Amino acid sequence: MPLLTYPGVRPWAKAIRDAVLTRRMPPWFADPRFGHFANDRSLSKNEIETIVEWVDAGAAEGNPKDAPPARAWPAGWSIGAPDAIFEMPEAVRIPAKGTIEYQYVILPTRFTDDKWVEKVEVQPSDRSSVHHAVVYIRESDPTWLRNQPIGRPFSLPANNHRPNPASLTTSDILMVYTPGNSSDGWPRGMAKKIKAGSDLVLQMHYTANGKDVADRTRIGVVFAKEPPMQAVLTLQMGNDKFVIPPGDANFRIAVSGTLPNQATLISLFPHMHLRGKRFEYLLVEPNGRIETLLKVNDYDFNWQLNYRLAQPRVLPAGTRFQWVGYFDNSPNNPRNPDPKAEVRFGEQSWEEMMIGFFDMAVDPKIGKPAFFERKR
Ligand code: HEM
């Protein structure tokens, strides 16, 4: 329901009071004790009190002359008019029942010169069936997925709790779409490079939800007005070697690594499945002191958000990171599909993942593979 006009809001007044008092709305999960985020949409105590007092006093309209000008419910794109749009040439059919392997669709950009992208939005046509969409940038002359069709869906089934080797790539990621995270953009002077001749490779995680549906996802991009000072790379660090015992209410999975070269940290995006309950991004200083960059309490698979640092941070080569996820495989977790299961890494939502994505800005001449070359 759009909450843009008084007649639109009034019937919801009591539900709004409850939603803001319990902080269920607006959706935001960063522990306020750690970090500051540019896209923090949580309400202050004062704002919550104002809303609650207004509802308790009868939710009166006030003077219509003081209202902001009426706006239509935004249609189209939240990033503004895209400079380029890429759409699946045909819809992917999603059956009502059964396990659906990740579907890959290759979309050629047909760019004849290099482009810098400052905003991107992913729009499934059937959001109810899309658990995630990862948009990879596959540069020209690819070795990755070389023999696969263009524009038609295909799959690369995972096997025995390991990713399919054919799905592994050093390609950069343009954006990860999840429920609650449908567009992205980078601070001024930073942008994503799409080289001439690149393809976008969509990895679609569809889940059957009882109805036969079809999805035709499209991607819109807005180009930077001038060449950026820094290029954005989307990196990920995760752990896929774990076994979560049945019934365990607080199973810890950690992963650590060092930054190969100096770079500017821009944003953090935790990803787990239905048993994920908490996620921490930690920076371990040389003296062993630990700084918490982000702590997501009450992780919710239905609200996977990207946390953009209010102040991007320049970090030197050798900076030590540790990401830690906590999982609740007990019957007390209402989202748990099976508390009796021993849970391992897997692509489906009833299996688990522990991945911390993070965006870093680097010298625009450096691509993803070069960033990982360590200088001696
Ligand atoms: C101050 C800002 C907001 C208020 C007052 C508000 C209020 C509400 C209310 C009253 C409900 C119904 C809850 C119920 O069923 O009891 C709701 C649900 C919902 N809201 Fe909001 N909301 C706010 C911000 C947002 C934002 C920023 C988003 C999206 C990014 C959002 C997305 C949703 C969705 C998807 C639902 C339905 C699913 C759910 O209950 O989780 N809301 N909101």
mmCIF file of N, CA, C and O in Angstrom, residues 240-277:
data_model
loop_
_atom_site.group_PDB
_atom_site.id
_atom_site.type_symbol
_atom_site.label_atom_id
_atom_site.label_comp_id
_atom_site.label_asym_id
_atom_site.label_seq_id
_atom_site.Cartn_x
_atom_site.Cartn_y
_atom_site.Cartn_z
ATOM 1 N N ASP A 240 32.183 -22.504 2.574
ATOM 2 C CA ASP A 240 31.219 -23.511 2.122
ATOM 3 C C ASP A 240 31.566 -24.899 2.675
ATOM 4 O O ASP A 240 31.077 -25.907 2.196
ATOM 5 N N LYS A 241 32.438 -24.918 3.701
ATOM 6 C CA LYS A 241 32.815 -26.219 4.281
ATOM 7 C C LYS A 241 32.320 -26.273 5.714
ATOM 8 O O LYS A 241 33.066 -26.011 6.644
ATOM 9 N N PHE A 242 31.049 -26.550 5.873
ATOM 10 C CA PHE A 242 30.498 -26.603 7.227
ATOM 11 C C PHE A 242 29.412 -27.664 7.291
ATOM 12 O O PHE A 242 28.850 -28.056 6.262
ATOM 13 N N VAL A 243 29.158 -28.114 8.509
ATOM 14 C CA VAL A 243 28.038 -29.034 8.763
ATOM 15 C C VAL A 243 27.326 -28.493 10.001
ATOM 16 O O VAL A 243 27.898 -28.460 11.085
ATOM 17 N N ILE A 244 26.106 -28.024 9.827
ATOM 18 C CA ILE A 244 25.344 -27.508 10.965
ATOM 19 C C ILE A 244 24.561 -28.674 11.565
ATOM 20 O O ILE A 244 23.743 -29.290 10.879
ATOM 21 N N PRO A 245 24.822 -28.990 12.852
ATOM 22 C CA PRO A 245 24.136 -30.153 13.440
ATOM 23 C C PRO A 245 22.638 -29.888 13.593
ATOM 24 O O PRO A 245 22.228 -28.744 13.754
ATOM 25 N N PRO A 246 21.840 -30.972 13.565
ATOM 26 C CA PRO A 246 20.394 -30.804 13.768
ATOM 27 C C PRO A 246 20.131 -30.149 15.127
ATOM 28 O O PRO A 246 20.830 -30.430 16.098
ATOM 29 N N GLY A 247 19.158 -29.263 15.178
ATOM 30 C CA GLY A 247 18.728 -28.696 16.454
ATOM 31 C C GLY A 247 19.606 -27.605 17.039
ATOM 32 O O GLY A 247 19.207 -26.943 17.998
ATOM 33 N N ASP A 248 20.815 -27.393 16.490
ATOM 34 C CA ASP A 248 21.732 -26.393 17.071
ATOM 35 C C ASP A 248 21.160 -24.981 16.892
ATOM 36 O O ASP A 248 20.851 -24.565 15.782
ATOM 37 N N ALA A 249 21.040 -24.250 18.003
ATOM 38 C CA ALA A 249 20.375 -22.941 17.946
ATOM 39 C C ALA A 249 21.344 -21.796 17.676
ATOM 40 O O ALA A 249 20.913 -20.659 17.447
ATOM 41 N N ASN A 250 22.653 -22.068 17.750
ATOM 42 C CA ASN A 250 23.603 -20.958 17.614
ATOM 43 C C ASN A 250 24.923 -21.463 17.037
ATOM 44 O O ASN A 250 25.959 -21.449 17.697
ATOM 45 N N PHE A 251 24.885 -21.926 15.799
ATOM 46 C CA PHE A 251 26.075 -22.517 15.183
ATOM 47 C C PHE A 251 26.876 -21.417 14.479
ATOM 48 O O PHE A 251 26.349 -20.662 13.673
ATOM 49 N N ARG A 252 28.177 -21.353 14.813
ATOM 50 C CA ARG A 252 29.021 -20.262 14.326
ATOM 51 C C ARG A 252 29.848 -20.723 13.132
ATOM 52 O O ARG A 252 30.475 -21.778 13.181
ATOM 53 N N ILE A 253 29.830 -19.932 12.066
ATOM 54 C CA ILE A 253 30.676 -20.223 10.895
ATOM 55 C C ILE A 253 31.458 -18.956 10.567
ATOM 56 O O ILE A 253 30.868 -17.891 10.361
ATOM 57 N N ALA A 254 32.785 -19.084 10.524
ATOM 58 C CA ALA A 254 33.613 -17.902 10.286
ATOM 59 C C ALA A 254 34.460 -18.096 9.034
ATOM 60 O O ALA A 254 34.673 -19.220 8.571
ATOM 61 N N VAL A 255 34.940 -17.003 8.508
ATOM 62 C CA VAL A 255 35.884 -17.042 7.389
ATOM 63 C C VAL A 255 36.762 -15.800 7.506
ATOM 64 O O VAL A 255 36.292 -14.749 7.931
ATOM 65 N N SER A 256 38.055 -15.951 7.200
ATOM 66 C CA SER A 256 38.895 -14.748 7.265
ATOM 67 C C SER A 256 39.847 -14.699 6.086
ATOM 68 O O SER A 256 40.071 -15.705 5.400
ATOM 69 N N GLY A 257 40.378 -13.521 5.850
ATOM 70 C CA GLY A 257 41.294 -13.338 4.736
ATOM 71 C C GLY A 257 41.949 -11.969 4.817
ATOM 72 O O GLY A 257 41.550 -11.131 5.640
ATOM 73 N N THR A 258 42.986 -11.765 3.983
ATOM 74 C CA THR A 258 43.649 -10.459 3.983
ATOM 75 C C THR A 258 43.453 -9.783 2.636
ATOM 76 O O THR A 258 43.391 -10.432 1.591
ATOM 77 N N LEU A 259 43.386 -8.462 2.698
ATOM 78 C CA LEU A 259 43.184 -7.662 1.498
ATOM 79 C C LEU A 259 44.478 -7.670 0.684
ATOM 80 O O LEU A 259 45.533 -7.307 1.205
ATOM 81 N N PRO A 260 44.430 -8.080 -0.604
ATOM 82 C CA PRO A 260 45.690 -8.189 -1.362
ATOM 83 C C PRO A 260 46.334 -6.835 -1.677
ATOM 84 O O PRO A 260 47.550 -6.726 -1.765
ATOM 85 N N ASN A 261 45.507 -5.807 -1.858
ATOM 86 C CA ASN A 261 46.033 -4.484 -2.212
ATOM 87 C C ASN A 261 45.171 -3.400 -1.562
ATOM 88 O O ASN A 261 44.027 -3.652 -1.202
ATOM 89 N N GLN A 262 45.755 -2.194 -1.485
ATOM 90 C CA GLN A 262 44.986 -1.094 -0.892
ATOM 91 C C GLN A 262 43.693 -0.853 -1.672
ATOM 92 O O GLN A 262 43.673 -0.948 -2.897
ATOM 93 N N ALA A 263 42.618 -0.570 -0.964
ATOM 94 C CA ALA A 263 41.338 -0.306 -1.625
ATOM 95 C C ALA A 263 40.419 0.410 -0.642
ATOM 96 O O ALA A 263 40.686 0.455 0.555
ATOM 97 N N THR A 264 39.337 0.993 -1.192
ATOM 98 C CA THR A 264 38.387 1.731 -0.359
ATOM 99 C C THR A 264 37.128 0.893 -0.171
ATOM 100 O O THR A 264 36.473 0.530 -1.149
ATOM 101 N N LEU A 265 36.811 0.608 1.079
ATOM 102 C CA LEU A 265 35.620 -0.191 1.380
ATOM 103 C C LEU A 265 34.378 0.694 1.282
ATOM 104 O O LEU A 265 34.320 1.770 1.879
ATOM 105 N N ILE A 266 33.368 0.248 0.499
ATOM 106 C CA ILE A 266 32.172 1.073 0.292
ATOM 107 C C ILE A 266 30.929 0.472 0.939
ATOM 108 O O ILE A 266 30.108 1.186 1.492
ATOM 109 N N SER A 267 30.733 -0.853 0.800
ATOM 110 C CA SER A 267 29.474 -1.406 1.290
ATOM 111 C C SER A 267 29.605 -2.880 1.652
ATOM 112 O O SER A 267 30.551 -3.556 1.226
ATOM 113 N N LEU A 268 28.649 -3.370 2.431
ATOM 114 C CA LEU A 268 28.669 -4.726 2.973
ATOM 115 C C LEU A 268 27.303 -5.355 2.753
ATOM 116 O O LEU A 268 26.275 -4.695 2.946
ATOM 117 N N PHE A 269 27.292 -6.634 2.379
ATOM 118 C CA PHE A 269 26.036 -7.287 2.016
ATOM 119 C C PHE A 269 26.079 -8.745 2.474
ATOM 120 O O PHE A 269 26.620 -9.600 1.790
ATOM 121 N N PRO A 270 25.535 -9.027 3.658
ATOM 122 C CA PRO A 270 25.579 -10.405 4.158
ATOM 123 C C PRO A 270 24.558 -11.299 3.470
ATOM 124 O O PRO A 270 23.454 -10.854 3.174
ATOM 125 N N HIS A 271 24.940 -12.552 3.241
ATOM 126 C CA HIS A 271 24.003 -13.495 2.621
ATOM 127 C C HIS A 271 24.043 -14.852 3.327
ATOM 128 O O HIS A 271 25.086 -15.502 3.390
ATOM 129 N N MET A 272 22.906 -15.242 3.852
ATOM 130 C CA MET A 272 22.715 -16.583 4.408
ATOM 131 C C MET A 272 21.330 -17.027 3.939
ATOM 132 O O MET A 272 20.640 -16.283 3.258
ATOM 133 N N HIS A 273 20.930 -18.238 4.312
ATOM 134 C CA HIS A 273 19.592 -18.697 3.946
ATOM 135 C C HIS A 273 18.675 -18.678 5.175
ATOM 136 O O HIS A 273 18.839 -17.831 6.034
ATOM 137 N N LEU A 274 17.726 -19.635 5.213
ATOM 138 C CA LEU A 274 16.633 -19.538 6.203
ATOM 139 C C LEU A 274 17.066 -19.761 7.648
ATOM 140 O O LEU A 274 16.365 -19.370 8.572
ATOM 141 N N ARG A 275 18.253 -20.403 7.849
ATOM 142 C CA ARG A 275 18.696 -20.623 9.224
ATOM 143 C C ARG A 275 19.638 -19.528 9.705
ATOM 144 O O ARG A 275 20.046 -19.532 10.869
ATOM 145 N N GLY A 276 20.005 -18.592 8.830
ATOM 146 C CA GLY A 276 20.902 -17.499 9.221
ATOM 147 C C GLY A 276 20.222 -16.619 10.255
ATOM 148 O O GLY A 276 19.048 -16.281 10.101
ATOM 149 N N LYS A 277 20.951 -16.254 11.346
ATOM 150 C CA LYS A 277 20.297 -15.385 12.330
ATOM 151 C C LYS A 277 21.116 -14.145 12.676
ATOM 152 O O LYS A 277 20.567 -13.146 13.133
#
